[in-house]
Amino acid sequence: SLTDKLDGIFRKLKGRGSLDEENIQSALKEIRMALLEADVNFRVVRDFIEDIRKRAVGQEVFDSITPGQQVVKIVHDRLTELMGGVSSRLKFGSRFPAPIMLVGLQGCGKTTTAVKLARLVAAQGKRVYLVSADVYRPAAMEQLKVLGGKIGAGIFAAAGLQDPIEICVQAVEEARRNGYEVIVVDTAGRLAIDAQMMDELKRIKAQINPSEILFVADAMTGQDAVNVAGRFDEQLGIDGVIMTKMDGDARGGAALSLKAVIGKPIKFVGVGEKIEALEVFHPERMASRILG
Amino acid sequence: ILGSKEIDRALFEELEEALIVADVGPAFTGELIESLKEKVRRKELGSPEILRKVLRETMREILLKNEAPLKIPPDQIYTIMVVGVNGTGKTTTIGKLAHQLKGEGHEVMLVAADTFRAAAVEQLEAWAKRAEVPLIRQAPNADPAAVVYDALRSAKAGRPGVVIIDTAGRLHTKVNLMEELKKMRRIMGRELPGAPHEVLLVLDATTGQNAVVQARMFRDEIGVTGLILTKLDGTAKGGVVVRIARELNIPLRYIGVGEQVDDLRPFRAGEFVEALFA
Ligand SMILES: Nc1nc2c(ncn2[C@@H]2O[C@H](COP(=O)(O)OP(=O)(O)OP(=O)(O)O)[C@@H](O)[C@H]2O)c(=O)[nH]1
Ligand SMILES: Nc1nc2c(ncn2[C@@H]2O[C@H](COP(=O)(O)OP(=O)(O)OP(=O)(O)O)[C@@H](O)[C@H]2O)c(=O)[nH]1
Ligand SMILES: [Mg+2]
Ligand SMILES: [Mg+2]
């Protein structure tokens, strides 16, 4: 484990009263390696390591724990602090129905998460409506219909409509007419560099004025996470993140990268394919997972 | 990337960053950089240009060892099982592959063995229509192995050709789901000796170091004979495939470069390395 590696480093150096530049140096190398192995972005790691160096140097070495444990604690606490501190609650605002829009790359879990979120919101006592704006992926609307049917949510029937913007506008109207309080909008997966598809999201946003735009990110995403999320945030504006497939063994370093680059909180994590498999994000658990 | 004027620390840092942000992985990047430094110490590299060239060449050679297009022998039933974690692009890739193989003159049949996920069969059905190939399917929630069994019976009764089996996405950490794939393999082997002739693992290029874990687990648990890397039309470089080539020796078959039926290309080591450094 990381603590064992760091203990090994500190054991080689003669016992000193405090953590100094020299004994911190090798420790920081190990920590940097662990973070990069965990898929934390290169530059985010660089800045983070520098931050830890400043915090660790000059700290007294405590008797009750090893210097290795002490450094890991500094790192763990800082990771927790960076990724946490913000409420995981959804903003519904004063809109009626409150539109929650899910966006992200292809295959990250938006459609499944849309229904998970709808179930969560329904459990809070609100009437939830679902709509798929995905006219591209074969059977995407059928997928949302089948999943949504399991929780008895209202689902917009797009019938012959082919324009995603029109579908969203009509769905919001239908939701309003029928007294739904929240509408969860599932959008098609798209590349952040696809200008036309990003423009489509901007137009949907302009028409339905979402109370939340949530970026859905796969826990196994690598270094590219910052490029993608950065572009989505610049062009569209992201209010929060949902990290999916956290039931796997990916270390999930993208969680730190996302928070560092776009500054928006991870609100929920997907932990399985079942509709119940959505949990609130716990930064301290994520910190331990990233450190391995 | 900014060019350094001489072989100095800045050059090595620049190359280290380029490799790591391409998802080549920090440990393997360290090895590549260290071997370049060793060559510099032995005066084998005269300039930054030569150094960059040697790095590209080293990576290309690692990949070239594993570059191996799919060779389907004629006049037999050739079965391809497509596996991988959730959302990597298996179903879409099967549609593309069916279209490509049909264009190459093969008889192709698709098998909807993802009986679990909502609308998975409908999705594959749409692709079968697009590629103009037949599809074998059963009722929702049927036993996937039973669908495969039926498909093989049906294939054996017909003309030789390629049978491509779509399986449900599954995390390699889910023991019972990996067992389900093993069972599918056994049933295939019993029904048709030699089956599955190809087990294609579909990996998403946006995945980080976990891709190596996925590849290792799928290979160890059910055997993998080929790899397809999808979503290379995005900004992710898929550098993990260099590690996979080096550490696991799995043949690199195709890359996915989009969502349309002809967005499938053979894996080419040279092109891949060029794109990585672009
Ligand atoms: N294990 C696991 N699988 C998940 C999770 N969330 C989604 N999935 C699976 O991931 C796959 C992709 O999910 P989708 O909901 O279709 O993803 P999407 O983002 O809507 O895909 P596109 O619409 O094509 O962009 C499916 O097999 C889901 O069952 C999760 O938290 N854990
Ligand atoms: N941009 C891009 N998108 C792709 C590519 N391959 C697949 N996709 C998209 O990725 C998403 C998921 O594709 P699927 O074929 O459903 O993936 P899957 O592995 O079968 O998913 P599960 O069966 O749920 O595990 C879809 O939106 C596809 O259109 C590719 O090469 N490039
Ligand atoms: Mg979807
Ligand atoms: Mg599929």
XYZ file of C-alpha atoms and ligand atoms in Angstrom:
636
model
C 0.000 0.000 0.000
C 1.015 3.617 -0.300
C 1.523 3.892 3.469
C 3.887 0.882 3.401
C 5.879 2.397 0.550
C 6.188 5.704 2.383
C 7.143 3.968 5.635
C 9.887 2.236 3.708
C 11.153 5.572 2.407
C 11.178 7.210 5.818
C 12.791 4.199 7.463
C 15.792 4.531 5.138
C 16.365 8.077 6.302
C 17.663 8.647 9.820
C 14.969 9.587 12.326
C 14.405 13.327 12.456
C 12.086 15.487 14.469
C 10.209 16.926 11.553
C 9.339 16.326 7.930
C 11.869 18.230 5.859
C 12.510 18.898 2.156
C 14.798 15.926 1.746
C 12.709 13.187 3.309
C 9.568 14.616 1.719
C 11.085 14.483 -1.761
C 11.011 10.674 -2.202
C 7.635 10.467 -0.494
C 6.204 12.976 -2.959
C 7.532 10.913 -5.849
C 5.619 7.861 -4.577
C 2.460 9.896 -4.064
C 2.743 11.382 -7.538
C 3.082 7.888 -8.991
C 0.037 6.660 -7.080
C -2.091 9.579 -8.293
C -1.034 9.184 -11.931
C -1.693 5.427 -11.727
C -5.142 6.396 -10.443
C -5.723 8.489 -13.603
C -5.523 11.891 -11.921
C -4.619 14.449 -14.588
C -0.912 15.210 -15.048
C -1.129 18.942 -14.310
C -3.605 18.494 -11.489
C -1.091 16.082 -9.920
C 1.741 18.555 -10.386
C -0.171 21.320 -8.639
C -1.408 18.965 -5.939
C 2.080 17.624 -5.127
C 3.393 21.178 -4.815
C 0.510 21.963 -2.488
C 1.294 18.911 -0.340
C 4.995 19.783 -0.202
C 4.157 23.181 1.282
C 1.802 21.608 3.798
C 4.102 18.785 4.841
C 7.474 20.484 5.133
C 8.216 21.612 8.650
C 5.471 19.495 10.211
C 6.485 17.864 13.439
C 6.747 14.074 13.342
C 4.240 12.590 15.801
C 5.045 9.609 18.011
C 1.700 7.917 17.643
C 1.940 7.322 13.884
C 4.742 6.626 11.427
C 5.976 9.492 9.194
C 4.547 7.489 6.276
C 1.125 7.400 7.885
C 1.416 11.072 8.678
C 2.128 12.049 5.087
C -0.667 9.813 3.807
C -3.014 11.517 6.248
C -1.967 14.943 4.968
C -2.606 13.791 1.403
C -5.879 12.028 2.223
C -7.228 15.011 4.138
C -6.281 17.422 1.378
C -7.891 15.206 -1.304
C -11.059 14.984 0.789
C -11.092 18.735 1.255
C -10.554 19.419 -2.469
C -13.306 17.076 -3.596
C -15.764 17.792 -0.861
C -17.253 20.616 1.030
C -20.212 21.183 -1.272
C -23.751 19.934 -0.867
C -24.812 16.985 -2.991
C -28.359 18.156 -3.153
C -30.105 18.927 -6.395
C -31.213 22.508 -7.026
C -34.795 22.628 -8.217
C -35.116 26.384 -8.180
C -38.427 28.067 -8.827
C -39.042 26.608 -12.261
C -42.047 24.364 -12.749
C -41.292 21.719 -13.836
C -37.633 21.930 -12.840
C -35.604 20.553 -15.741
C -32.531 18.472 -14.892
C -30.402 17.889 -17.954
C -27.887 15.051 -18.228
C -24.963 15.423 -20.638
C -21.720 13.623 -21.370
C -19.692 11.419 -23.704
C -21.015 8.318 -25.411
C -21.648 5.316 -23.195
C -20.923 6.903 -19.800
C -24.323 5.951 -18.346
C -26.635 8.945 -18.925
C -29.793 7.025 -19.835
C -29.458 4.624 -16.908
C -28.592 7.515 -14.575
C -31.577 9.567 -15.776
C -33.911 6.888 -14.453
C -31.876 6.449 -11.243
C -32.137 10.179 -10.636
C -35.865 10.169 -11.399
C -36.352 7.446 -8.808
C -34.377 9.437 -6.233
C -36.399 12.583 -6.886
C -39.688 10.635 -6.776
C -38.637 9.234 -3.396
C -38.421 12.846 -2.200
C -42.106 13.119 -2.972
C -41.896 14.997 -6.250
C -43.701 13.946 -9.433
C -41.059 13.230 -12.068
C -41.266 13.184 -15.851
C -38.659 11.687 -18.170
C -37.732 12.593 -21.735
C -35.162 11.256 -24.166
C -33.729 13.793 -26.582
C -31.593 11.068 -28.188
C -32.829 10.683 -31.750
C -29.534 9.199 -32.907
C -28.722 6.029 -31.015
C -30.807 3.053 -32.191
C -33.429 2.141 -29.546
C -32.258 4.900 -27.147
C -35.802 6.093 -26.569
C -36.971 2.508 -26.103
C -34.214 2.036 -23.510
C -35.392 5.033 -21.466
C -39.003 3.875 -21.847
C -38.260 0.361 -20.555
C -36.146 1.617 -17.624
C -38.542 4.440 -16.782
C -41.437 2.018 -16.869
C -39.885 0.196 -13.908
C -40.372 3.208 -11.640
C -43.687 4.270 -13.077
C -42.437 7.718 -14.074
C -44.243 9.677 -16.748
C -42.349 9.435 -20.016
C -42.700 11.733 -22.993
C -43.719 10.001 -26.211
C -41.786 11.726 -28.960
C -43.844 9.956 -31.653
C -42.641 11.281 -34.984
C -40.609 14.228 -33.653
C -37.041 14.263 -34.929
C -35.671 17.513 -33.559
C -34.146 17.142 -30.061
C -34.881 20.772 -29.185
C -38.515 20.431 -30.205
C -38.804 17.193 -28.234
C -37.476 18.892 -25.088
C -39.735 21.933 -25.475
C -42.824 19.783 -25.962
C -41.861 17.457 -23.140
C -41.502 20.364 -20.712
C -44.872 21.638 -21.871
C -46.444 18.212 -21.406
C -44.883 17.920 -17.936
C -46.195 21.332 -16.958
C -49.701 20.538 -18.237
C -49.782 17.362 -16.185
C -48.457 18.841 -12.956
C -45.028 17.233 -12.901
C -42.584 19.018 -10.630
C -39.321 17.768 -12.134
C -38.368 16.691 -15.652
C -35.187 14.706 -16.217
C -33.797 15.199 -19.719
C -31.634 12.429 -21.178
C -29.482 13.677 -24.053
C -27.492 11.735 -26.658
C -23.860 10.972 -25.948
C -21.558 13.314 -27.871
C -17.944 14.390 -28.240
C -17.016 17.711 -26.644
C -15.225 18.597 -29.886
C -18.348 18.066 -31.998
C -19.374 21.687 -32.493
C -22.744 20.882 -33.996
C -23.714 18.533 -31.176
C -22.467 20.969 -28.517
C -24.544 23.645 -30.200
C -27.568 21.375 -29.930
C -27.072 21.264 -26.144
C -26.805 25.056 -26.000
C -30.078 25.372 -27.895
C -31.831 22.897 -25.609
C -30.510 24.831 -22.615
C -31.722 28.129 -24.054
C -35.209 26.727 -24.603
C -35.826 24.848 -21.369
C -33.654 26.739 -18.891
C -32.491 23.799 -16.757
C -32.233 24.176 -13.002
C -29.339 21.676 -13.133
C -27.005 20.569 -15.899
C -25.248 17.443 -14.691
C -22.175 16.077 -16.422
C -22.144 12.281 -16.337
C -18.616 10.874 -16.192
C -17.374 7.300 -16.270
C -15.221 6.434 -13.223
C -12.658 4.756 -15.492
C -12.018 7.898 -17.551
C -8.329 8.633 -17.994
C -6.328 11.793 -18.591
C -8.824 13.107 -21.141
C -11.408 13.812 -18.420
C -10.219 17.391 -17.990
C -10.361 18.181 -21.698
C -13.891 16.905 -22.027
C -15.335 18.365 -18.832
C -13.508 21.647 -19.438
C -15.146 22.023 -22.838
C -18.605 21.051 -21.585
C -18.283 23.569 -18.780
C -16.952 26.380 -21.021
C -19.580 25.920 -23.685
C -22.602 24.881 -21.682
C -21.982 25.395 -18.016
C -22.054 22.419 -15.673
C -23.663 22.528 -12.247
C -22.498 19.179 -11.006
C -21.128 15.768 -11.869
C -22.399 12.226 -11.535
C -19.649 9.621 -11.625
C -20.827 6.238 -12.894
C -19.584 2.638 -12.735
C -18.032 3.201 -9.333
C -18.881 -0.445 -8.561
C -15.840 -1.399 -10.657
C -12.202 -1.191 -9.572
C -11.149 1.909 -11.481
C -9.362 4.188 -8.995
C -11.395 7.150 -10.237
C -8.729 9.866 -10.285
C -10.890 11.722 -12.804
C -12.977 12.764 -9.799
C -10.139 14.935 -8.522
C -9.286 16.209 -12.003
C -12.883 17.238 -12.659
C -13.209 19.087 -9.380
C -9.855 20.801 -9.876
C -10.588 21.904 -13.426
C -14.280 22.836 -13.421
C -14.746 23.414 -9.707
C -18.197 21.812 -9.638
C -19.097 19.113 -7.102
C -19.630 15.443 -7.715
C -23.158 15.040 -6.434
C -23.836 11.341 -6.950
C -22.118 8.123 -7.886
C -23.562 5.256 -9.899
C -22.742 1.928 -8.272
C -24.401 -0.606 -10.528
C -26.813 -1.224 -13.368
C -29.939 -1.420 -11.190
C -32.131 1.643 -10.866
C -31.541 1.748 -7.089
C -27.762 1.893 -7.621
C -27.210 5.608 -7.086
C -25.532 6.994 -3.970
C -24.503 10.338 -2.581
C -20.833 11.154 -3.214
C -18.497 10.733 -0.237
C -15.220 12.630 -0.751
C -13.302 10.829 1.999
C -14.154 7.442 0.476
C -13.113 8.707 -2.939
C -9.828 9.964 -1.504
C -9.003 6.511 -0.093
C -9.947 4.882 -3.372
C -7.769 7.201 -5.434
C -4.762 6.623 -3.178
C -5.240 2.882 -3.544
C 3.832 20.282 -28.436
C 6.560 22.879 -27.980
C 9.935 21.751 -29.354
C 13.040 21.903 -27.189
C 16.198 23.116 -28.946
C 18.580 20.633 -27.336
C 18.455 17.398 -25.382
C 17.874 18.767 -21.924
C 15.714 18.185 -18.903
C 12.919 20.251 -20.441
C 12.753 17.884 -23.412
C 12.393 14.815 -21.199
C 9.730 16.559 -19.118
C 7.838 17.523 -22.248
C 7.926 13.944 -23.557
C 6.981 12.527 -20.167
C 3.922 14.771 -20.066
C 2.949 13.900 -23.654
C 3.058 10.188 -22.854
C 1.239 10.404 -19.535
C -1.576 12.604 -20.868
C -1.968 10.084 -23.695
C -2.727 7.443 -21.002
C 0.471 5.473 -21.630
C 0.743 5.143 -17.842
C 3.353 6.609 -15.459
C 5.420 3.474 -14.821
C 5.716 2.534 -18.475
C 6.365 6.170 -19.396
C 9.174 6.111 -16.842
C 10.666 3.070 -18.559
C 10.464 4.654 -22.013
C 12.034 7.904 -20.803
C 14.741 6.040 -18.884
C 15.700 4.023 -21.950
C 15.971 7.265 -23.958
C 18.179 8.784 -21.250
C 20.377 5.698 -21.360
C 20.741 6.055 -25.137
C 21.692 9.722 -24.637
C 24.294 8.725 -22.021
C 25.771 6.233 -24.525
C 25.849 9.058 -27.107
C 23.458 7.162 -29.361
C 21.086 10.115 -29.847
C 22.432 13.324 -31.322
C 19.506 15.714 -31.276
C 15.977 16.261 -30.006
C 14.626 15.344 -33.452
C 16.406 11.985 -33.401
C 15.299 11.404 -29.817
C 11.645 12.025 -30.687
C 11.957 9.775 -33.716
C 13.451 6.970 -31.620
C 10.653 7.268 -29.066
C 7.985 7.017 -31.767
C 9.799 4.119 -33.376
C 10.098 2.261 -30.047
C 6.375 2.608 -29.453
C 5.520 1.698 -33.029
C 7.585 -1.474 -32.748
C 5.823 -2.545 -29.554
C 2.467 -2.074 -31.268
C 3.576 -3.593 -34.563
C 4.353 -6.876 -32.796
C 0.678 -7.080 -31.948
C -0.859 -5.531 -35.062
C -2.869 -8.413 -36.509
C -5.967 -7.994 -38.630
C -8.732 -10.539 -38.364
C -8.184 -13.374 -40.842
C -11.344 -15.383 -41.317
C -10.890 -18.744 -43.024
C -13.515 -19.419 -45.697
C -15.962 -22.325 -45.797
C -16.481 -22.752 -42.075
C -18.683 -21.390 -39.348
C -16.475 -18.782 -37.718
C -17.732 -17.608 -34.344
C -16.802 -14.270 -32.786
C -17.743 -13.470 -29.185
C -17.692 -9.740 -28.388
C -17.063 -8.813 -24.754
C -16.136 -5.867 -22.573
C -17.244 -3.615 -19.751
C -20.403 -1.508 -19.939
C -20.749 1.156 -22.603
C -17.486 0.619 -24.495
C -19.199 0.265 -27.884
C -19.646 -3.505 -28.361
C -23.080 -3.449 -29.986
C -22.199 -0.547 -32.306
C -18.891 -2.182 -33.234
C -20.676 -5.427 -34.109
C -22.910 -3.492 -36.497
C -19.850 -1.959 -38.139
C -18.007 -5.288 -38.283
C -21.003 -7.060 -39.803
C -21.191 -4.410 -42.511
C -17.460 -4.655 -43.203
C -17.317 -8.457 -43.320
C -20.386 -8.620 -45.544
C -18.644 -6.187 -47.877
C -15.680 -8.571 -47.915
C -17.944 -11.344 -49.161
C -18.714 -13.205 -45.930
C -22.075 -14.509 -44.841
C -22.738 -12.864 -41.478
C -25.249 -13.619 -38.739
C -25.670 -11.648 -35.507
C -26.680 -13.117 -32.154
C -28.444 -11.016 -29.507
C -26.982 -12.604 -26.382
C -27.435 -9.448 -24.283
C -30.761 -10.466 -22.846
C -30.312 -8.311 -19.790
C -30.017 -4.607 -20.643
C -33.070 -2.560 -21.600
C -33.558 -2.401 -25.382
C -30.225 -4.148 -26.077
C -31.856 -6.570 -28.507
C -33.722 -3.737 -30.275
C -30.471 -1.814 -30.595
C -28.671 -4.776 -32.202
C -31.721 -5.410 -34.371
C -31.414 -1.908 -35.806
C -27.761 -2.553 -36.582
C -28.559 -5.912 -38.207
C -31.007 -4.074 -40.485
C -28.410 -1.422 -41.270
C -25.788 -4.047 -42.137
C -28.449 -6.166 -43.878
C -27.636 -9.366 -42.012
C -29.912 -11.788 -40.124
C -30.277 -11.665 -36.360
C -30.937 -14.503 -33.913
C -32.816 -13.368 -30.826
C -35.066 -14.756 -28.108
C -37.483 -13.401 -25.520
C -36.150 -10.814 -23.033
C -34.323 -12.265 -20.010
C -33.662 -15.550 -21.802
C -30.490 -17.338 -20.719
C -27.737 -15.814 -22.904
C -26.054 -19.220 -23.281
C -29.335 -20.651 -24.558
C -29.534 -17.945 -27.242
C -25.984 -18.764 -28.317
C -26.732 -22.495 -28.311
C -29.733 -21.941 -30.577
C -27.753 -19.660 -32.854
C -25.023 -22.253 -33.312
C -27.560 -24.982 -34.045
C -29.106 -22.731 -36.629
C -25.705 -21.759 -38.102
C -24.650 -25.396 -38.374
C -27.821 -26.171 -40.305
C -27.076 -23.391 -42.794
C -24.227 -22.161 -44.955
C -20.739 -21.398 -43.638
C -20.217 -17.866 -42.462
C -19.389 -15.578 -39.571
C -21.472 -15.616 -36.392
C -20.987 -12.528 -34.227
C -22.272 -12.716 -30.656
C -23.163 -9.557 -28.746
C -22.869 -9.975 -24.988
C -24.016 -7.698 -22.180
C -21.506 -5.211 -20.847
C -20.072 -6.376 -17.537
C -17.439 -5.171 -15.103
C -14.547 -7.651 -14.882
C -14.886 -7.481 -11.102
C -18.298 -9.162 -11.124
C -17.483 -12.829 -10.608
C -20.941 -14.174 -11.458
C -21.030 -12.211 -14.724
C -17.584 -13.485 -15.718
C -18.828 -17.001 -14.873
C -21.738 -16.399 -17.249
C -19.252 -15.716 -20.055
C -17.251 -18.820 -19.182
C -20.425 -20.876 -19.368
C -21.202 -19.336 -22.755
C -17.717 -20.319 -23.974
C -18.133 -23.912 -22.758
C -21.492 -24.289 -24.449
C -20.095 -22.892 -27.677
C -17.121 -25.259 -27.577
C -19.342 -28.256 -26.990
C -21.734 -27.345 -29.760
C -19.067 -26.427 -32.303
C -15.461 -27.591 -31.800
C -13.094 -24.634 -31.890
C -15.768 -22.129 -30.901
C -15.407 -19.323 -30.010
C -12.831 -18.858 -32.762
C -12.318 -15.238 -31.786
C -13.033 -13.439 -28.526
C -12.923 -9.708 -29.199
C -12.481 -7.394 -26.220
C -13.854 -3.920 -26.890
C -12.062 -1.154 -24.974
C -13.019 2.518 -24.830
C -10.155 4.881 -25.725
C -11.289 7.326 -23.025
C -10.499 4.723 -20.349
C -7.379 5.212 -18.264
C -5.137 2.635 -16.624
C -8.111 0.453 -15.688
C -8.128 -0.696 -19.339
C -5.044 -2.785 -18.589
C -6.833 -4.385 -15.632
C -9.880 -5.068 -17.827
C -7.764 -6.644 -20.558
C -5.856 -8.793 -18.080
C -8.982 -9.989 -16.284
C -10.935 -10.793 -19.439
C -7.911 -12.578 -20.869
C -7.284 -14.593 -17.697
C -10.944 -15.436 -17.122
C -12.294 -16.193 -20.583
C -9.431 -15.763 -23.009
C -9.182 -12.832 -25.421
C -7.865 -13.247 -28.955
C -8.295 -9.721 -30.251
C -8.791 -6.123 -29.207
C -10.857 -3.277 -30.608
C -10.261 0.255 -29.324
C -13.292 2.529 -29.814
C -14.001 6.267 -29.667
C -10.641 7.308 -31.084
C -12.490 10.074 -32.922
C -12.549 11.928 -29.599
C -9.634 13.632 -27.847
C -8.508 10.593 -25.831
C -5.401 8.934 -27.270
C -5.850 5.391 -25.982
C -2.185 5.104 -24.965
C -3.049 2.201 -22.622
C -2.985 0.014 -25.699
C 0.830 0.332 -25.748
C 0.958 -1.151 -22.242
C -1.542 -3.838 -23.217
C 0.563 -4.774 -26.240
C 3.720 -4.917 -24.140
C 2.331 -6.625 -21.053
C -0.396 -8.867 -22.449
C 0.394 -9.555 -26.106
C -3.195 -9.377 -27.319
C -3.615 -8.940 -31.093
C -4.779 -5.430 -32.026
C -7.532 -5.777 -34.612
C -9.528 -2.580 -35.190
C -10.220 0.931 -34.017
C -13.609 2.635 -33.825
C -13.641 6.204 -35.090
C -17.269 7.231 -34.946
C -20.883 6.192 -34.578
C -21.703 5.405 -38.201
C -21.680 2.001 -39.853
C -18.370 2.471 -41.665
C -16.440 4.038 -38.789
C -14.279 0.965 -38.284
C -10.653 0.793 -39.364
C -7.925 -1.823 -39.073
C -5.472 -1.086 -36.274
C -2.297 0.421 -37.742
C 0.670 0.854 -35.404
C 2.255 3.707 -37.361
C -0.933 5.743 -37.654
C -1.729 5.146 -34.004
C 1.638 6.487 -32.826
C 1.407 9.511 -35.130
C -2.039 10.339 -33.764
C -0.815 9.913 -30.189
C 1.818 12.608 -30.617
C -0.339 14.906 -32.755
N -21.740 -1.416 -13.569
C -22.359 -0.261 -13.879
N -22.867 -0.111 -15.097
C -23.497 1.048 -15.382
C -23.630 2.098 -14.450
N -24.306 3.106 -15.049
C -24.593 2.695 -16.296
N -24.107 1.444 -16.501
C -24.136 0.633 -17.706
O -23.352 1.283 -18.663
C -23.873 1.012 -19.978
C -24.130 2.324 -20.689
O -25.208 2.970 -20.040
P -26.179 3.960 -20.835
O -27.139 4.468 -19.839
O -26.709 3.321 -22.064
O -25.123 5.078 -21.250
P -25.383 6.415 -22.076
O -24.487 7.461 -21.553
O -26.827 6.759 -22.044
O -24.945 5.987 -23.521
P -25.172 6.841 -24.855
O -26.584 7.313 -24.819
O -24.919 5.905 -25.952
O -24.184 7.948 -24.800
C -25.099 0.161 -19.776
O -24.708 -1.191 -19.893
C -25.500 0.454 -18.347
O -26.219 -0.593 -17.749
C -23.047 1.923 -13.134
O -23.091 2.782 -12.254
N -22.434 0.716 -12.914
N -17.727 8.655 -30.971
C -17.816 7.335 -30.939
N -18.862 6.755 -30.312
C -18.927 5.417 -30.327
C -17.969 4.597 -30.961
N -18.336 3.296 -30.774
C -19.493 3.316 -30.077
N -19.851 4.591 -29.812
C -21.017 5.064 -29.057
O -20.872 4.618 -27.720
C -22.169 4.432 -27.138
C -22.253 3.040 -26.535
O -22.221 2.100 -27.587
P -22.846 0.644 -27.419
O -22.595 -0.053 -28.707
O -24.223 0.710 -26.912
O -21.899 0.072 -26.288
P -21.977 -1.325 -25.595
O -20.609 -1.727 -25.227
O -22.713 -2.309 -26.442
O -22.811 -0.998 -24.292
P -23.457 -2.034 -23.269
O -24.049 -3.127 -24.062
O -24.479 -1.253 -22.522
O -22.342 -2.496 -22.393
C -23.167 4.673 -28.257
O -23.631 5.993 -28.141
C -22.340 4.525 -29.522
O -22.849 5.245 -30.606
C -16.850 5.240 -31.616
O -15.944 4.628 -32.190
N -16.834 6.606 -31.581
Mg -28.128 7.064 -23.610
Mg -24.367 -3.464 -26.037
